[in-house]
Structure formats: structure tokens, C-alpha cells
Short mmCIF file of C-alpha atoms and ligand atoms in Angstrom, two decimals:
data_model
loop_
_atom_site.label_atom_id
_atom_site.label_comp_id
_atom_site.label_asym_id
_atom_site.label_seq_id
_atom_site.Cartn_x
_atom_site.Cartn_y
_atom_site.Cartn_z
CA MET L 1 0.00 0.00 0.00
CA ASP L 2 1.41 3.41 -0.77
CA ARG L 3 1.57 6.12 1.80
CA ARG L 4 -1.46 8.12 0.78
CA SER L 5 -3.88 5.20 0.68
CA PHE L 6 -2.36 3.99 3.92
CA LEU L 7 -3.10 7.28 5.54
CA LEU L 8 -6.65 7.42 4.24
CA ALA L 9 -7.49 3.83 5.07
CA GLY L 10 -5.60 3.62 8.29
CA ALA L 11 -6.34 6.80 10.12
CA ALA L 12 -9.49 5.65 11.86
CA THR L 13 -8.06 2.36 13.08
CA LEU L 14 -4.85 3.93 14.23
CA ALA L 15 -6.63 6.47 16.33
CA LEU L 16 -7.55 3.68 18.72
CA THR L 17 -4.02 2.54 19.46
CA ARG L 18 -1.29 4.01 21.57
CA ALA L 19 -2.25 7.53 20.63
CA GLN L 20 -5.60 7.02 22.27
CA ALA L 21 -3.99 6.01 25.51
CA GLN L 22 -1.77 9.04 25.43
CA MET L 23 -4.61 11.39 24.74
CA ASN L 24 -6.39 10.08 27.78
CA MET L 25 -3.49 10.59 30.11
CA PRO L 26 -4.08 13.10 32.88
CA GLY L 27 -2.80 16.55 32.10
CA MET L 28 -2.85 15.98 28.37
CA SER L 29 -6.44 16.78 27.61
CA HIS L 30 -6.09 19.74 25.31
CA GLY L 31 -2.55 20.33 24.24
CA ARG L 32 -1.08 20.94 20.87
CA MET L 33 -2.52 18.21 18.70
CA GLN L 34 0.10 16.00 17.27
CA GLY L 35 -2.55 14.28 15.26
CA MET L 36 -4.52 11.13 15.72
CA MET L 37 -1.54 8.88 15.36
CA GLY L 38 0.67 11.02 17.50
CA GLY L 39 -0.65 12.19 20.81
CA ALA L 40 -1.63 15.42 22.39
CA TYR L 41 0.54 17.29 24.80
CA ASP L 42 0.53 20.51 26.65
CA ALA L 43 4.09 21.29 25.84
CA LEU L 44 5.59 21.98 29.25
CA ALA L 45 7.25 25.34 29.63
CA LEU L 46 10.98 25.02 30.02
CA PRO L 47 12.97 27.79 31.67
CA GLU L 48 14.96 29.88 29.20
CA GLY L 49 17.72 32.43 29.57
CA ALA L 50 20.19 30.52 31.77
CA VAL L 51 23.83 31.41 31.29
CA PHE L 52 25.26 29.53 28.29
CA ARG L 53 27.57 26.69 29.22
CA GLU L 54 30.13 24.74 27.31
CA VAL L 55 30.00 20.95 27.49
CA SER L 56 32.74 19.76 29.82
CA LYS L 57 35.58 17.83 28.23
CA LEU L 58 36.32 14.18 28.78
CA ALA L 59 39.62 14.18 30.71
CA ASN L 60 42.55 12.47 29.07
CA GLN L 61 43.97 9.77 31.33
CA ALA L 62 46.86 8.83 29.06
CA THR L 63 50.28 9.86 30.26
CA LYS L 64 52.31 9.71 27.06
CA PRO L 65 51.99 12.36 24.38
CA GLY L 66 49.98 11.43 21.30
CA ALA L 67 47.62 9.22 23.26
CA PHE L 68 44.10 9.70 24.58
CA ALA L 69 42.59 7.31 27.11
CA ALA L 70 39.34 7.58 29.01
CA SER L 71 36.24 5.67 29.89
CA LEU L 72 32.61 6.31 29.08
CA THR L 73 29.87 4.73 31.16
CA ALA L 74 26.35 4.83 29.79
CA ALA L 75 23.73 4.60 32.51
CA ASN L 76 20.30 5.69 33.59
CA ALA L 77 20.29 9.14 35.17
CA ARG L 78 17.90 11.94 35.98
CA ALA L 79 17.65 15.49 34.75
CA GLU L 80 15.53 18.41 35.86
CA PHE L 81 14.49 20.22 32.68
CA VAL L 82 11.47 21.68 34.43
CA PRO L 83 12.10 22.81 38.02
CA GLY L 84 10.59 20.27 40.39
CA LEU L 85 10.06 17.60 37.70
CA SER L 86 12.53 14.78 37.50
CA THR L 87 13.08 13.28 34.03
CA PRO L 88 14.63 9.81 33.61
CA ILE L 89 17.32 10.08 30.94
CA LEU L 90 20.31 8.15 29.65
CA ALA L 91 23.72 9.74 30.15
CA TYR L 92 27.42 9.14 29.49
CA ASN L 93 29.42 9.61 32.70
CA GLY L 94 26.30 11.16 34.22
CA GLN L 95 26.13 13.88 31.57
CA SER L 96 23.77 14.57 28.70
CA PRO L 97 25.02 15.83 26.27
CA GLY L 98 27.87 13.40 26.81
CA PRO L 99 31.31 14.84 27.57
CA LEU L 100 33.12 16.53 24.71
CA ILE L 101 35.96 14.42 23.38
CA GLU L 102 38.76 16.51 21.97
CA VAL L 103 41.70 14.74 20.38
CA ASN L 104 44.39 15.46 17.79
CA GLU L 105 44.87 13.79 14.45
CA GLY L 106 47.53 11.11 14.78
CA ASP L 107 46.44 10.31 18.35
CA GLN L 108 46.10 6.78 19.63
CA VAL L 109 42.66 6.68 21.22
CA ALA L 110 41.50 4.10 23.78
CA ILE L 111 38.05 4.40 25.26
CA GLN L 112 36.66 1.87 27.68
CA PHE L 113 32.90 1.66 27.26
CA VAL L 114 30.79 0.45 30.19
CA ASN L 115 27.18 -0.31 29.38
CA ASN L 116 24.84 0.04 32.34
CA ILE L 117 21.66 1.19 30.64
CA GLY L 118 19.68 -2.03 31.01
CA GLU L 119 19.84 -3.21 27.39
CA ILE L 120 22.34 -3.63 24.55
CA SER L 121 24.16 -0.60 23.26
CA THR L 122 27.32 0.40 21.36
CA ILE L 123 29.30 3.57 20.81
CA HIS L 124 29.54 4.54 17.19
CA TRP L 125 32.19 7.16 16.34
CA HIS L 126 30.21 9.05 13.74
CA GLY L 127 32.50 10.59 11.12
CA VAL L 128 35.71 9.41 12.76
CA PRO L 129 37.77 7.26 10.37
CA VAL L 130 38.14 4.20 12.63
CA PRO L 131 38.68 0.55 11.60
CA ALA L 132 35.43 -1.30 10.88
CA ASP L 133 35.72 -3.50 13.97
CA GLN L 134 35.97 -0.39 16.21
CA ASP L 135 33.06 1.43 14.57
CA GLY L 136 30.46 0.57 17.20
CA ALA L 137 28.05 -0.66 14.55
CA ALA L 138 24.97 -2.76 15.23
CA MET L 139 26.82 -5.98 14.35
CA ALA L 140 28.92 -5.68 17.53
CA PRO L 141 26.50 -5.04 20.39
CA VAL L 142 27.73 -4.56 23.94
CA ALA L 143 25.44 -6.40 26.38
CA ASP L 144 24.03 -4.66 29.41
CA GLY L 145 26.31 -4.93 32.41
CA THR L 146 29.41 -5.55 30.28
CA GLU L 147 32.21 -3.42 28.88
CA ARG L 148 34.38 -3.25 25.82
CA ALA L 149 37.45 -1.36 24.76
CA TYR L 150 37.35 0.76 21.62
CA SER L 151 40.77 1.64 20.31
CA PHE L 152 41.97 3.26 17.12
CA THR L 153 44.71 5.51 15.81
CA LEU L 154 43.50 8.65 14.08
CA PRO L 155 45.01 9.10 10.64
CA VAL L 156 46.74 12.42 9.90
CA GLY L 157 44.86 14.68 7.49
CA PHE L 158 41.43 13.77 8.82
CA ALA L 159 40.68 16.44 11.38
CA GLY L 160 36.96 17.18 11.59
CA THR L 161 33.85 17.80 13.62
CA CYS L 162 32.50 14.39 14.57
CA TRP L 163 30.30 12.91 17.27
CA TYR L 164 29.48 9.70 19.06
CA HIS L 165 26.21 7.94 19.78
CA PRO L 166 24.80 4.42 20.30
CA HIS L 167 23.99 2.24 17.28
CA PRO L 168 22.29 -0.93 18.60
CA HIS L 169 19.93 -2.76 16.28
CA MET L 170 16.45 -1.16 16.32
CA LYS L 171 17.22 0.85 19.46
CA THR L 172 19.32 3.72 18.19
CA ALA L 173 16.51 6.28 17.95
CA GLU L 174 15.35 5.76 21.51
CA GLN L 175 18.80 5.70 23.12
CA VAL L 176 19.75 8.91 21.34
CA TYR L 177 16.61 10.88 22.18
CA ARG L 178 16.91 9.71 25.78
CA GLY L 179 20.25 11.47 25.96
CA LEU L 180 23.16 9.42 24.62
CA ALA L 181 25.21 11.57 22.25
CA GLY L 182 28.33 13.71 22.47
CA ALA L 183 30.72 15.72 20.32
CA PHE L 184 34.05 14.32 19.12
CA ILE L 185 36.42 16.95 17.77
CA VAL L 186 39.56 15.91 15.93
CA LYS L 187 41.97 18.87 15.84
CA PRO L 188 44.59 19.27 13.15
CA LYS L 189 48.24 19.22 14.24
CA GLN L 190 48.56 22.86 13.25
CA ASP L 191 45.32 24.76 13.23
CA PRO L 192 45.19 27.45 10.51
CA VAL L 193 42.44 29.25 12.47
CA PRO L 194 43.94 31.45 15.23
CA ALA L 195 43.17 30.29 18.77
CA GLY L 196 41.67 33.70 19.60
CA TYR L 197 38.46 32.70 17.79
CA GLY L 198 37.80 30.12 20.48
CA ASP L 199 36.21 26.79 19.67
CA THR L 200 32.77 26.29 21.14
CA VAL L 201 30.59 23.25 20.50
CA LEU L 202 26.86 23.89 20.17
CA GLN L 203 25.27 20.47 20.49
CA ILE L 204 21.66 20.73 19.41
CA THR L 205 19.16 18.21 20.75
CA ASP L 206 15.42 17.95 20.68
CA LEU L 207 13.40 17.23 23.82
CA ARG L 208 9.84 16.09 24.29
CA LEU L 209 8.38 15.80 27.78
CA ALA L 210 5.05 14.48 28.96
CA ALA L 211 3.22 16.28 31.76
CA ASP L 212 4.84 14.05 34.38
CA GLY L 213 8.29 15.01 33.14
CA SER L 214 9.02 11.71 31.41
CA MET L 215 9.99 11.34 27.77
CA PRO L 216 7.07 9.67 25.98
CA PRO L 217 7.88 6.81 23.61
CA ASP L 218 7.82 7.30 19.85
CA THR L 219 4.36 7.43 18.30
CA MET L 220 3.27 6.23 14.88
CA ILE L 221 3.83 9.75 13.57
CA ASP L 222 7.36 9.68 14.98
CA HIS L 223 8.10 6.37 13.26
CA MET L 224 6.98 7.83 9.96
CA ASN L 225 8.57 11.26 10.17
CA GLY L 226 11.22 10.88 12.80
CA ARG L 227 10.77 12.27 16.28
CA ILE L 228 10.44 16.04 16.50
CA GLY L 229 10.55 17.24 20.10
CA ASP L 230 8.90 20.28 21.63
CA HIS L 231 12.10 21.98 22.76
CA LEU L 232 15.35 22.53 20.95
CA LEU L 233 18.22 22.56 23.42
CA VAL L 234 21.79 23.79 23.05
CA ASN L 235 24.24 21.94 25.30
CA GLY L 236 21.20 20.77 27.27
CA LEU L 237 19.67 24.22 27.86
CA LYS L 238 16.73 25.95 26.23
CA ASN L 239 17.74 29.27 24.69
CA PRO L 240 20.66 30.05 27.00
CA VAL L 241 22.30 33.49 26.96
CA LEU L 242 25.88 34.13 25.98
CA THR L 243 27.34 37.59 26.61
CA VAL L 244 30.26 38.80 24.48
CA ALA L 245 32.08 42.09 23.81
CA ALA L 246 31.38 44.06 20.63
CA GLY L 247 33.64 43.06 17.79
CA THR L 248 33.80 39.45 18.97
CA ARG L 249 34.33 36.84 16.26
CA ARG L 250 33.53 33.46 17.71
CA ARG L 251 34.08 30.00 16.32
CA PHE L 252 31.23 27.52 16.81
CA ARG L 253 30.93 23.85 15.95
CA LEU L 254 27.28 23.25 15.23
CA LEU L 255 26.21 19.65 15.78
CA ASN L 256 22.73 18.51 14.85
CA ALA L 257 22.28 15.65 17.33
CA THR L 258 18.50 15.48 16.95
CA ASN L 259 16.76 12.36 15.67
CA ALA L 260 15.04 14.05 12.78
CA ARG L 261 15.18 17.85 12.68
CA PHE L 262 16.21 19.69 9.56
CA LEU L 263 17.84 22.81 10.95
CA ARG L 264 17.92 25.85 8.75
CA LEU L 265 19.40 28.45 11.08
CA SER L 266 19.99 32.19 11.14
CA PHE L 267 21.76 34.36 13.70
CA GLY L 268 19.75 37.44 12.77
CA ALA L 269 22.02 40.25 11.61
CA ALA L 270 25.19 38.42 12.68
CA PRO L 271 26.70 36.74 9.61
CA PHE L 272 28.31 33.31 9.48
CA THR L 273 31.66 32.57 7.90
CA LEU L 274 31.80 28.90 6.92
CA LEU L 275 35.04 27.17 7.84
CA GLY L 276 34.28 23.51 7.61
CA THR L 277 31.85 20.64 7.32
CA ASP L 278 31.62 17.11 8.81
CA GLY L 279 34.99 16.00 7.49
CA GLY L 280 36.97 19.16 8.30
CA TYR L 281 37.92 22.42 6.67
CA LEU L 282 36.67 23.77 3.38
CA GLU L 283 39.36 24.97 1.01
CA ALA L 284 38.81 28.60 2.05
CA PRO L 285 36.58 30.46 4.50
CA VAL L 286 33.22 31.49 3.02
CA PRO L 287 32.18 34.79 4.66
CA GLY L 288 28.88 36.65 4.62
CA GLN L 289 26.39 33.79 4.98
CA ASN L 290 23.03 34.79 6.47
CA GLU L 291 21.93 31.23 7.13
CA VAL L 292 23.21 27.69 7.43
CA PHE L 293 21.55 24.32 6.87
CA LEU L 294 22.13 21.25 9.00
CA PRO L 295 20.22 18.09 8.14
CA PRO L 296 20.02 15.54 10.98
CA ALA L 297 23.47 14.32 12.14
CA SER L 298 25.44 16.91 10.19
CA ARG L 299 27.95 19.39 11.54
CA LEU L 300 29.33 22.77 10.54
CA ASP L 301 32.38 24.70 11.68
CA VAL L 302 31.61 28.43 11.51
CA VAL L 303 32.72 31.82 12.76
CA VAL L 304 30.00 34.31 13.72
CA ASP L 305 30.71 38.06 13.75
CA PHE L 306 29.16 40.07 16.57
CA ALA L 307 30.35 43.44 15.32
CA GLU L 308 28.01 45.84 17.09
CA PRO L 309 26.29 45.90 20.48
CA GLY L 310 22.80 44.43 20.53
CA SER L 311 20.92 41.14 20.71
CA PHE L 312 21.33 38.26 18.30
CA VAL L 313 19.32 35.07 18.35
CA LEU L 314 20.25 31.78 16.73
CA GLN L 315 16.90 30.50 15.50
CA THR L 316 15.24 28.15 13.07
CA LEU L 317 13.89 29.25 9.69
CA ALA L 318 11.13 27.51 7.77
CA TYR L 319 12.25 24.46 5.81
CA GLU L 320 9.93 22.25 3.78
CA HIS L 321 11.12 18.65 4.17
CA GLY L 322 7.82 16.86 3.62
CA TRP L 323 5.61 15.33 6.27
CA MET L 324 3.53 12.18 6.48
CA GLY L 325 0.14 12.31 8.12
CA PRO L 326 -1.36 14.90 10.43
CA GLY L 327 0.25 16.91 13.18
CA ARG L 328 3.14 18.55 11.42
CA PRO L 329 4.82 20.69 14.11
CA ASP L 330 5.37 24.35 13.48
CA ASP L 331 9.10 24.35 13.87
CA THR L 332 10.05 27.81 12.64
CA SER L 333 11.38 30.63 14.84
CA GLN L 334 12.52 28.29 17.57
CA LYS L 335 15.16 30.10 19.60
CA LEU L 336 18.33 28.16 20.21
CA LEU L 337 20.79 30.63 21.68
CA SER L 338 20.66 34.33 22.55
CA VAL L 339 23.83 36.37 22.30
CA LYS L 340 24.00 39.71 24.09
CA VAL L 341 26.71 41.90 22.65
CA ALA L 342 27.96 44.39 25.22
CA THR L 343 29.22 47.88 24.40
CA THR L 344 32.75 47.12 25.58
CA ARG L 345 34.92 46.26 22.59
CA SER L 346 37.08 43.19 22.26
CA ALA L 347 40.68 43.42 21.09
CA PRO L 348 40.87 42.81 17.33
CA LEU L 349 41.73 39.26 16.22
CA PRO L 350 44.20 38.30 13.53
CA PRO L 351 42.29 37.72 10.27
CA LEU L 352 41.22 34.25 9.16
CA PRO L 353 43.64 32.70 6.67
CA ALA L 354 42.69 33.09 3.01
CA ARG L 355 43.27 29.38 2.43
CA LEU L 356 42.48 26.52 4.81
CA ARG L 357 43.52 23.44 2.85
CA ASP L 358 43.16 21.63 -0.47
CA ILE L 359 40.38 19.14 -1.11
CA GLU L 360 41.20 16.85 -3.97
CA ASN L 361 39.06 16.55 -7.04
CA PRO L 362 38.00 12.91 -6.74
CA GLY L 363 38.07 12.30 -10.51
CA GLU L 364 36.00 9.73 -12.36
CA PRO L 365 34.47 6.72 -10.58
CA VAL L 366 35.33 3.16 -11.54
CA VAL L 367 32.04 1.84 -10.12
CA THR L 368 28.58 3.39 -10.17
CA ARG L 369 25.83 2.24 -7.84
CA ARG L 370 22.20 3.14 -7.53
CA LEU L 371 20.38 3.13 -4.21
CA VAL L 372 16.69 3.93 -4.11
CA LEU L 373 15.12 5.01 -0.83
CA GLY L 374 11.61 3.79 -0.11
CA GLU L 375 8.84 4.11 2.41
CA ASN L 376 6.50 1.18 2.71
CA MET L 377 3.66 1.73 5.10
CA GLY L 378 2.74 -1.95 5.31
CA GLY L 379 -0.67 -3.57 5.45
CA MET L 380 -3.25 -3.04 8.13
CA GLY L 381 -2.32 -6.33 9.81
CA GLY L 382 1.00 -5.22 11.12
CA MET L 383 0.11 -1.98 12.83
CA GLY L 384 1.63 -0.63 15.95
CA GLY L 385 4.58 0.74 14.07
CA MET L 386 6.29 -2.46 13.06
CA GLY L 387 4.35 -3.16 9.89
CA MET L 388 6.00 -0.08 8.52
CA ALA L 389 9.25 -0.53 6.65
CA MET L 390 11.75 1.95 5.43
CA THR L 391 13.83 0.46 2.66
CA ILE L 392 16.80 0.83 0.34
CA ASN L 393 16.34 -0.88 -3.03
CA ASN L 394 13.13 -2.36 -1.63
CA ARG L 395 14.92 -4.19 1.15
CA ARG L 396 14.83 -3.62 4.83
CA PHE L 397 18.08 -3.76 6.78
CA ASP L 398 19.31 -7.22 7.72
CA MET L 399 22.59 -7.40 9.54
CA ASN L 400 23.21 -10.88 8.24
CA ARG L 401 23.01 -9.73 4.62
CA VAL L 402 25.74 -7.88 2.74
CA ASP L 403 24.14 -5.51 0.26
CA LEU L 404 27.18 -4.18 -1.57
CA THR L 405 30.75 -5.28 -2.11
CA SER L 406 33.51 -2.74 -2.57
CA LYS L 407 37.29 -2.44 -2.45
CA VAL L 408 39.63 -0.33 -0.37
CA GLY L 409 40.67 2.80 -2.28
CA GLN L 410 38.15 2.29 -5.09
CA LEU L 411 36.42 5.46 -6.20
CA GLU L 412 32.67 4.93 -6.56
CA MET L 413 29.73 7.07 -7.45
CA TRP L 414 26.66 6.35 -5.36
CA GLU L 415 23.47 7.71 -6.80
CA VAL L 416 21.09 7.85 -3.86
CA SER L 417 17.67 8.41 -5.29
CA ASN L 418 14.73 9.67 -3.25
CA PRO L 419 11.42 9.30 -5.10
CA THR L 420 9.47 9.62 -1.83
CA ASP L 421 7.88 12.88 -0.76
CA MET L 422 10.00 13.39 2.30
CA ASP L 423 13.67 14.37 2.59
CA HIS L 424 16.10 11.72 3.86
CA PRO L 425 19.56 12.60 5.25
CA PHE L 426 21.88 9.87 3.97
CA HIS L 427 24.95 8.79 5.95
CA ILE L 428 27.83 6.44 5.17
CA HIS L 429 30.17 4.99 7.81
CA GLY L 430 33.91 4.72 7.35
CA ASN L 431 35.00 7.76 5.41
CA SER L 432 33.75 11.12 4.23
CA PHE L 433 32.50 11.61 0.70
CA GLN L 434 31.97 14.52 -1.64
CA LEU L 435 28.66 15.50 -3.13
CA ARG L 436 29.09 15.65 -6.89
CA GLU L 437 25.63 16.89 -7.78
CA LEU L 438 21.93 16.76 -7.04
CA VAL L 439 19.57 15.61 -9.76
CA ASP L 440 15.94 16.66 -9.98
CA LEU L 441 14.14 13.39 -10.71
CA LYS L 442 11.35 15.11 -12.64
CA THR L 443 13.26 17.52 -14.83
CA GLY L 444 16.67 15.88 -14.83
CA ALA L 445 18.20 19.23 -13.89
CA VAL L 446 21.61 18.77 -12.32
CA THR L 447 22.92 21.09 -9.60
CA PRO L 448 26.51 20.88 -8.41
CA PRO L 449 27.26 21.94 -4.83
CA PRO L 450 28.55 25.49 -4.34
CA ARG L 451 32.01 24.28 -3.32
CA ARG L 452 34.04 21.19 -2.51
CA ALA L 453 33.37 19.83 0.97
CA LEU L 454 33.87 16.58 2.87
CA LEU L 455 30.62 15.21 4.22
CA ASP L 456 29.40 12.06 5.87
CA VAL L 457 25.73 13.07 5.82
CA VAL L 458 23.98 14.63 2.87
CA ASN L 459 20.35 15.59 2.65
CA VAL L 460 18.65 13.89 -0.28
CA PRO L 461 15.66 16.17 -0.90
CA ARG L 462 12.41 14.53 -1.90
CA GLY L 463 12.18 14.08 -5.64
CA HIS L 464 15.94 14.26 -6.04
CA ALA L 465 18.96 12.02 -6.29
CA ALA L 466 22.31 12.82 -4.72
CA ARG L 467 25.40 11.64 -6.56
CA LEU L 468 28.17 10.99 -4.05
CA MET L 469 31.85 10.32 -4.66
CA VAL L 470 32.73 7.61 -2.17
CA ARG L 471 36.07 6.03 -1.37
CA GLN L 472 36.61 3.72 1.61
CA MET L 473 40.11 3.62 3.05
CA LEU L 474 39.82 0.64 5.37
CA PRO L 475 38.48 -2.90 4.90
CA GLY L 476 35.45 -4.35 6.65
CA LEU L 477 31.70 -4.07 6.94
CA ARG L 478 30.25 -0.57 6.94
CA MET L 479 26.70 0.62 7.46
CA TYR L 480 24.99 3.26 5.38
CA HIS L 481 21.56 4.63 6.21
CA CYS L 482 19.07 7.42 6.54
CA HIS L 483 19.99 9.41 9.65
CA ILE L 484 16.42 10.09 10.63
CA LEU L 485 17.00 7.57 13.38
CA GLU L 486 13.47 6.19 13.31
CA HIS L 487 13.92 5.44 9.60
CA GLU L 488 17.26 3.77 10.29
CA ASP L 489 15.67 1.60 12.97
CA LEU L 490 12.81 0.72 10.60
CA GLY L 491 15.24 -0.56 8.01
CA MET L 492 16.41 2.25 5.71
CA MET L 493 19.94 0.94 6.06
CA GLY L 494 22.36 -1.39 4.34
CA LEU L 495 25.81 -2.95 4.61
CA VAL L 496 28.76 -2.59 2.30
CA ASN L 497 31.62 -5.06 2.59
CA VAL L 498 34.87 -3.28 1.76
CA GLN L 499 37.51 -5.81 0.72
CA ALA L 500 41.20 -5.27 1.28
CU1 C2O G 601 25.44 8.64 13.22
CU2 C2O G 601 25.24 4.99 11.51
O1 C2O G 601 25.37 6.78 12.38
CU1 CU G 602 27.99 7.05 11.43
CU1 CU G 603 14.66 8.88 6.21
#
């Protein structure tokens, strides 16, 4: 059944399932309707305007230079998002967002993972070029109550803005929205950007709370569209306030750690200068940008200019990504971070370098592949969320099936085609890729990206195909998938076996 007939035929039946129970919960009688298949909530008010805080760094326990050693324990914890209401969450070392990991390219990294969350988990090092057996993929679960060591040496030339999160089979979406995710910054040996710009991670997450302070489980609407919360948080706070001197130029690493939000962001009259993407620096800074776009799981390295005194708010702009069913949230003009620029002036900084690095022209592929994304809403028999399947080339993920076979160093073009009417952010494990072009599936019009950039997530807009230039550097099994985590859990994922 296709999506539209599914929605027409299924709406009445679905209204009697989990959504019904939620709508009847005390305190939820007349909130914002999320639709019949969603639930209705009075979105709780969260305090805003706390002083901005940086995420604390994971301390390095290694004693020799060039090494990083630490441990990360995932466990149940509690947070107080609303004063007086205790929310059960999942945390790494008691923190959500998880501690910031900052390492240097070339480092030998050893992280001892302790899983105490009550079910299987893993730590996946998203965007970090680690060997396949250290990738924390679903094929290597870590049982509850056990630990495992992740260790890898970071290659030189692969500095970037990465992150880490769980990747257990069918449980990734829930473990991430409950709080397990952190930033992982790989610094270059010599940073071309002067230290005076700072380096501040803004980890963006998306919180939904029920009236009792708990995080409600995903609804049918969440499975279809990905979970959109009621509150966007930056480093765990709703719209915190950062105060800076006039003339400040500040470097931010934006990390979209939400399950499913497409973040088109503006900082009002304060312009962005783009420095880098997922896989590190662009070739040159790109100044004068009024907005940036971060599909789920993507990252940007930017400098923001706060030239004159005043108030500047980082907030969401409208973005049409397609929506299935009722209850599409109004997600524009959500405030993420307020910056107050004082009248005192900061000392001038040295200028940004004119050139950051070279990104090679990948050349012509020796293999071309075609991957078609699909949404299959299933028959009426399998309702409750699980009859739904998200597919690639009409197949749902199976970790015992290898979908593609590749070779180390082989340059491939992956045409990821999205004939559905919803955007899907596509991610490949193992190594960054370059977007060659987007193709409009109706008109055939081809649009190259504005500049060369190394990505590990690319948004494939509905009705388009993205042609990616992909080259794996290390052998082993790698996952690729839609990074709307609900879609990944429902099967929009595959495995490529990279042979030595
Ligand atoms: Cu962010 Cu398969 O991962
Ligand atoms: Cu990944
Ligand atoms: Cu998707």
C-alpha cells in the first residue's frame, strides 16, 4: 500500500491505538494536537535564559603524548528540565550531552565503554575514520552490564567535527533521544584558524516531555517522520544566553544531534563565515552567509561576527522537508541561543587565513551504484509501528546480509535516489564523501554543490537524487543509512563489505 492510501485507510483504526492512551493521560487533555496517530501534549514550559555553558571535556587519562585514554559509562540518570520535575534520561558519565571528546589527528585513542543502561548498546564514532571492527556498529553489540574497549589511531589529514552515539539494532533512535550523544572533535596538528576565535561546541538536541516530566515513547507519527521534540536545546539548555564584547568573532561547531530535525538556522544580523563541514575544513573560508543548513546528524564549523552591540538570536527558519500524516509541528522561529553583545569592545583578532587546505578533485568513478530510498507503510495487519518498513532498493536492513561489495581505495559514485515525498539525510560509515551533484528526478536538472566539501551526511531532498563520490580507506563491513534515526531503525539501512 502506498503512503497516501495507507493514511486514508488507516487513520481511523490507528486512532484507537497508543495515541488514544496518550490522549487520555491526565494533564494531556487539550494540548497541541500532534494528530490522531501522534498524541496530544501541553508542551511543558521550560525555563529559558540561563547562562550559556560549554559541554565539559572528557579528561585524558593517558600519560604519554599522542595518546588519549578515558572511559565512558552509559547509565540511567535523571535530569531536571522543568524545576521540580525529574526526568529519567540516559547519560554518558552522568552527563547529557555526553562529555566533549577533543583529540588530535595522529592520536592513539583508547576508550573503555561500560554499558549500564539495562539493554544492549554500542558507541559509534560518527565521522571518525576508525577501523570497521571499532566502529560501534549494530553488528557488535555490547550487552548490558558488560564493557568493551574501543581503540583506534586517528590518521593524519582527517581532522573534523565528529560525534558519538549508540547504534544498537532497532534501538538507536530511543537511546539517542533519551540522551546518549556527544561531540568528538579531531583537531589538526597545526590549526590554521587562530586560537583567539575560540572553539565552542553547540550540540543541538530535541526534547519532548510528557506532563509528568518523562519522555514519551515514539508514536506512529514519529516512526513515519522521525521524532520532532517540543524543545530545541543547546548543550542541554533551552535558549541560554551568551554575553560577548562588541567586535567578537567566535568559532562555533554546530552539531545537529537530533533524531530528525532539519535545521535551517539564522543568527539574525550576525553573519556566518563557513570554515568547515563534517569531514573538516573547506578549502577557504566562506564569509557573509546569512543562514546555514544542518540536516540531521550533520555538523558545521563556523565563525560568527558580533560586530556591534545588541541582541542576536540563533533561531530556526522555515524548511519544507515533507511530512507524512497529520500533526506537522510548526518548527520555525525556535530560539536556540541568545547572544548579548555588550558595548565594551574586544581586542581585534588576527584575520582568518585566506586558504584553509586543499580538497582533492576525486576524478571519475570506476564503479557506479544506484540506491533507491523507499517508504513502505505496510498492510493493516501489522500496525503498531512495526508493519511499517523503510527500505533501500526495496529491502529492509538485515545485519546478516551484505548488500554491496567494494574495495579499499576504489572510487565509486553512489546515486542515492529519493522518489518519496520526504527528505532523507543519507549517511555512510567509514569515510567522508563529496557531493558531486543533485539531480531533480522530474526535470533531470543537475545542480553541483557550491564548493568542494567533505561530508558524511547529505540531505537527499524529496524528488531528487544525490550523486556521491565515495572512497573507503579501510576494509570491513560498513553501514549506510538514513539518519532520521526512526527510519534507520525501521530498516532504511544497508551494509557494504569493503575488501582489502
Ligand atoms: Cu550517526 Cu550509523 O550513524
Ligand atoms: Cu555514522
Ligand atoms: Cu529517512
